[in-house]
C-alpha positions as YAML, in Angstrom:
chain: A
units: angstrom
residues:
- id: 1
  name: UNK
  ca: [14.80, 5.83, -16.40]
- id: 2
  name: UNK
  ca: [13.79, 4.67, -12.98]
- id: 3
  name: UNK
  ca: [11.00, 6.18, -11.15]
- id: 4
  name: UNK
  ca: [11.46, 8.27, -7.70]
- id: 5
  name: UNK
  ca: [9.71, 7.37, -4.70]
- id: 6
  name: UNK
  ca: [7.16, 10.26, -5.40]
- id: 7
  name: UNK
  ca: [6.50, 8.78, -8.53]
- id: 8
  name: UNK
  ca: [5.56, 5.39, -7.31]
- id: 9
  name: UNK
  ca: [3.42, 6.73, -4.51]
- id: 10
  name: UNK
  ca: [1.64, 8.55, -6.62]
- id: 11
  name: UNK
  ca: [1.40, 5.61, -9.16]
- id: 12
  name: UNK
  ca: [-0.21, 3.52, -6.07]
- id: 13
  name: UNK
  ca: [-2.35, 6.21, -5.00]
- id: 14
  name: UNK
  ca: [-3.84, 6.17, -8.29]
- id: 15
  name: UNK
  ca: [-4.53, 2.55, -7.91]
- id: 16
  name: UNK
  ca: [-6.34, 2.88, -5.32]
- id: 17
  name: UNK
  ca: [-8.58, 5.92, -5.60]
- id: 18
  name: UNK
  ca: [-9.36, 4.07, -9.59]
- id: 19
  name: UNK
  ca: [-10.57, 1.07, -7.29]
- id: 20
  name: UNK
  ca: [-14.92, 1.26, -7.01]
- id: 21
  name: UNK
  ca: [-14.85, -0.22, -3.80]
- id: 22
  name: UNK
  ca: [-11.89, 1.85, -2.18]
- id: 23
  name: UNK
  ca: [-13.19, 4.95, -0.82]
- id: 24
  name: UNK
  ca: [-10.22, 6.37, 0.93]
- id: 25
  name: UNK
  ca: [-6.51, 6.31, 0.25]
- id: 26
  name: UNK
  ca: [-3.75, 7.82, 2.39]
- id: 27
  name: UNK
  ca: [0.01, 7.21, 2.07]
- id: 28
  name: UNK
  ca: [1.95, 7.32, 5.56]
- id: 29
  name: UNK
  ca: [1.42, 6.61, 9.59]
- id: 30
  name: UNK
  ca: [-2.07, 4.03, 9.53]
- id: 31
  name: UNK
  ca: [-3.12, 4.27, 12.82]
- id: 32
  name: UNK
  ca: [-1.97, 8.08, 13.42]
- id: 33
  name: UNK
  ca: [-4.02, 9.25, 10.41]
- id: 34
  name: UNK
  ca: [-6.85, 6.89, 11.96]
- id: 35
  name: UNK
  ca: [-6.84, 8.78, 15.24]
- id: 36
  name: UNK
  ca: [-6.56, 11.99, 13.79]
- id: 37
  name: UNK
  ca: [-8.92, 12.25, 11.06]
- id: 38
  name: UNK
  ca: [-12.12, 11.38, 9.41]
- id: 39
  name: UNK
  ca: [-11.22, 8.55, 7.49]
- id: 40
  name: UNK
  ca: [-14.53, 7.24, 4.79]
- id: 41
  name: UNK
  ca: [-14.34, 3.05, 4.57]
- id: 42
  name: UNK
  ca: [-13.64, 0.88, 2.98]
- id: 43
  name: UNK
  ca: [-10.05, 2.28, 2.90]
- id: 44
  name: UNK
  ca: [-6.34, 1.69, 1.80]
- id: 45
  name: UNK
  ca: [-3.46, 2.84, 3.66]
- id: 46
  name: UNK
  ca: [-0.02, 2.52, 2.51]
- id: 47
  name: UNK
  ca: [3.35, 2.94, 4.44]
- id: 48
  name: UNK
  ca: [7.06, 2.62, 3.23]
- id: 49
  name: UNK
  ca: [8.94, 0.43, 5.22]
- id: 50
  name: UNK
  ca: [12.35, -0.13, 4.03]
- id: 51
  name: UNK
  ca: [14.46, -0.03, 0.65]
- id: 52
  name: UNK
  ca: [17.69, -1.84, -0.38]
- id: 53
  name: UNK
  ca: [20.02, -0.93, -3.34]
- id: 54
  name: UNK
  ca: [21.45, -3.25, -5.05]
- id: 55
  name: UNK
  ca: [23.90, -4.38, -8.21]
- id: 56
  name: UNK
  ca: [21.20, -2.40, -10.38]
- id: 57
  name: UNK
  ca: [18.29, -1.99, -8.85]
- id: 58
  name: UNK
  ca: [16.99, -0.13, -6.27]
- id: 59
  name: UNK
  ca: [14.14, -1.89, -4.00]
- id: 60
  name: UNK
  ca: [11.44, -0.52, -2.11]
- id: 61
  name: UNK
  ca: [9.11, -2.59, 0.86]
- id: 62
  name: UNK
  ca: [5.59, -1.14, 1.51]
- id: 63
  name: UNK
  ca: [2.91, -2.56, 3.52]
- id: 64
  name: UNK
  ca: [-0.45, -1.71, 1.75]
- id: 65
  name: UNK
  ca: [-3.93, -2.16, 4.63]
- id: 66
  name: UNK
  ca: [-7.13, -2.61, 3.39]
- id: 67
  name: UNK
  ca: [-9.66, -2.37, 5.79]
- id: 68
  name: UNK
  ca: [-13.31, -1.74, 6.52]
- id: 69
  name: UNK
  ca: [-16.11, -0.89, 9.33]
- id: 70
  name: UNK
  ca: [-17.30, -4.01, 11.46]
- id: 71
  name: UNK
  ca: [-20.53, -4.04, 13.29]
- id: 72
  name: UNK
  ca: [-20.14, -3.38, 16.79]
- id: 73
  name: UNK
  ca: [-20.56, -6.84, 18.28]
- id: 74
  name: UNK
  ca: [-18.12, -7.73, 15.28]
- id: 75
  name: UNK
  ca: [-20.63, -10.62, 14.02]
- id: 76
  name: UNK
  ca: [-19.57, -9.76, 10.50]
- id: 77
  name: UNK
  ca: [-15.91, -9.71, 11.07]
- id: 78
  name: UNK
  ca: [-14.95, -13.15, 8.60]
- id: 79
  name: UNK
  ca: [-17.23, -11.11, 5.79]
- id: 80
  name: UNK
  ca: [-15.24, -8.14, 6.47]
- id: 81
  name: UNK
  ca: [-12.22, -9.98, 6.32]
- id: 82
  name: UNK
  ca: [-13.08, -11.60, 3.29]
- id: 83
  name: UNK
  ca: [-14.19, -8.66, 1.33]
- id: 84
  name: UNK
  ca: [-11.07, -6.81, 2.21]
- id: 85
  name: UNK
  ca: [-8.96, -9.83, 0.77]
- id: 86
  name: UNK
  ca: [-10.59, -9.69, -2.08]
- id: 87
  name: UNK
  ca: [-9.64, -6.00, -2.70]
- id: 88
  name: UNK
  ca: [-6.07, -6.53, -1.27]
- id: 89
  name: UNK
  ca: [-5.90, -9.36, -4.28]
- id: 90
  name: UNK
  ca: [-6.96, -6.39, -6.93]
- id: 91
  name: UNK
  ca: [-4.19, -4.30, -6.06]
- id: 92
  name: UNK
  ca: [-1.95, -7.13, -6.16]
- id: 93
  name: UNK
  ca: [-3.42, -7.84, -9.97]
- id: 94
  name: UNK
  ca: [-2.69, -4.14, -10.01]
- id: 95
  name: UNK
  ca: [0.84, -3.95, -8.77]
- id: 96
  name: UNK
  ca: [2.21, -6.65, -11.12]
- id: 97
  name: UNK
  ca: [0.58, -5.63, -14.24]
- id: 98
  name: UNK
  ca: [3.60, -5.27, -16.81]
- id: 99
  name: UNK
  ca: [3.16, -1.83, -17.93]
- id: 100
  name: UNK
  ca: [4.63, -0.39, -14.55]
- id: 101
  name: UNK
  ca: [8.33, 0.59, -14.37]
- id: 102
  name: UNK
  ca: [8.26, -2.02, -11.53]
- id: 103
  name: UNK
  ca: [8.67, -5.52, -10.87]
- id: 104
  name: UNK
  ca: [6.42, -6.60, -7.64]
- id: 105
  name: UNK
  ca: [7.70, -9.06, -5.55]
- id: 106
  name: UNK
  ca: [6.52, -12.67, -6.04]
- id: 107
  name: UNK
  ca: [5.81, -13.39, -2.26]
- id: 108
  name: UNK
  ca: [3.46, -11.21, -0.34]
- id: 109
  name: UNK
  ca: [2.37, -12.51, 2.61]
- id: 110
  name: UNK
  ca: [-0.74, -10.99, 4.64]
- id: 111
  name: UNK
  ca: [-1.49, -10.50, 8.00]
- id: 112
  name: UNK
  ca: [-5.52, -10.12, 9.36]
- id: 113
  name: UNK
  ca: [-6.29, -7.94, 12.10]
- id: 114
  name: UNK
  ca: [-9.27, -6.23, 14.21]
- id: 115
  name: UNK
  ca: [-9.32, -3.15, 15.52]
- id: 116
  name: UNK
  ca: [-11.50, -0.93, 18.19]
- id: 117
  name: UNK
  ca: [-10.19, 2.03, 18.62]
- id: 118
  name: UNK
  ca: [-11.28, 4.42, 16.93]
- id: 119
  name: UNK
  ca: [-14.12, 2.62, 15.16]
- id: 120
  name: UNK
  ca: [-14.43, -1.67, 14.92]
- id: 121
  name: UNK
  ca: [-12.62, -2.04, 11.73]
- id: 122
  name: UNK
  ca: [-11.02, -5.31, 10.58]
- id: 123
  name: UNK
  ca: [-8.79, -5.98, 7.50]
- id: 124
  name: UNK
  ca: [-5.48, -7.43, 6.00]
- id: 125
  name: UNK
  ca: [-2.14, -5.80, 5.87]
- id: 126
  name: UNK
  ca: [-0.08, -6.91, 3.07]
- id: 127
  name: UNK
  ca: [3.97, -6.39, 2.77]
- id: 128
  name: UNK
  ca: [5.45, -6.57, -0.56]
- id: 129
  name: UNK
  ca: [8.11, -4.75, -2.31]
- id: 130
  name: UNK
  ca: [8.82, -3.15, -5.85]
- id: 131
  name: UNK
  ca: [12.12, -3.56, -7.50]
- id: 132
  name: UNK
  ca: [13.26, -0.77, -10.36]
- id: 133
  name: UNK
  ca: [16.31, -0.44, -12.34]
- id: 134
  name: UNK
  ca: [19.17, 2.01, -11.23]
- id: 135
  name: UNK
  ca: [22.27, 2.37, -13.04]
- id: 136
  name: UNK
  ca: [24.18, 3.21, -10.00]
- id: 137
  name: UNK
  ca: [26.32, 5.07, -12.15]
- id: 138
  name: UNK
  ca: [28.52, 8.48, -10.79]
- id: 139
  name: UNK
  ca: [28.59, 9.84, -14.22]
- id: 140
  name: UNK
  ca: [24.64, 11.12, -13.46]
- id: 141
  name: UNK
  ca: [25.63, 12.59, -10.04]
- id: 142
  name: UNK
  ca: [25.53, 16.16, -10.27]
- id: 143
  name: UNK
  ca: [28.78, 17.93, -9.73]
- id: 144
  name: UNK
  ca: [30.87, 21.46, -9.96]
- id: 145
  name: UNK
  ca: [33.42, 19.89, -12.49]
- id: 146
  name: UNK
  ca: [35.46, 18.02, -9.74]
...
């Protein structure tokens, strides 16, 4: 049985909050939740950013953000950076351990970024995506007997 989207959000969430040096995990808007809320660092974000069905699988694309407080004149923005890497490479570990319902993508490329508003924060964005089974089959559509 393939897993719903609720099901693998929750399944990442997990990951994350397990993780010693995550402090923080939110799934949905990054930078809105930023603006709008007290947010404890080093933290991972997670959006959904697409999905594809195919032959017999359905795929879903995320983009998973790691990221961290940097000292105001950002001197220790490359240790930031690197520490936040390092983390973003757990999850990875995480995401293609075989005992998920999942299959993780074999590319996933990051991106690095800074940030100043609201606090200095730096980090790495990463985009992969999760395939599952789905039998694409109309016999498990629910119907009145038409």
């Amino acid at each position: 049985m393939s897993l719903t989207l609720n099901q693998i959000v929750k399944q990442i969430t997990t990951l994350g909050n397990d993780h010693e040096q995550i402090n923080f995990v939110y799934f949905g808007d990054v930078w809105e939740r930023l603006s709008n809320g007290e947010v404890t660092y080093p933290a991972m974000f997670f959006t959904l950013t697409g999905a594809n069905i195919l032959a017999k699988n359905i795929e879903y694309q995320f983009s998973l953000y790691f990221m961290d407080r940097m000292l105001m004149e950002e001197t220790n923005e490359t240790e930031v950076l690197s520490d936040m890497t390092l983390v973003g490479q757990d999850m990875v570990a995480e995401l293609r351990d075989p005992i998920y319902n999942w299959i993780a993508s074999d590319n996933m490329p990051i991106t690095f970024y800074t940030e100043s508003d609201p606090d200095y924060l730096a980090g790495i964005k990463i985009d992969f995506s999760l395939t599952l089974s789905s039998l694409n089959d109309t016999c498990q559509i629910p119907s009145n007997g038409i």
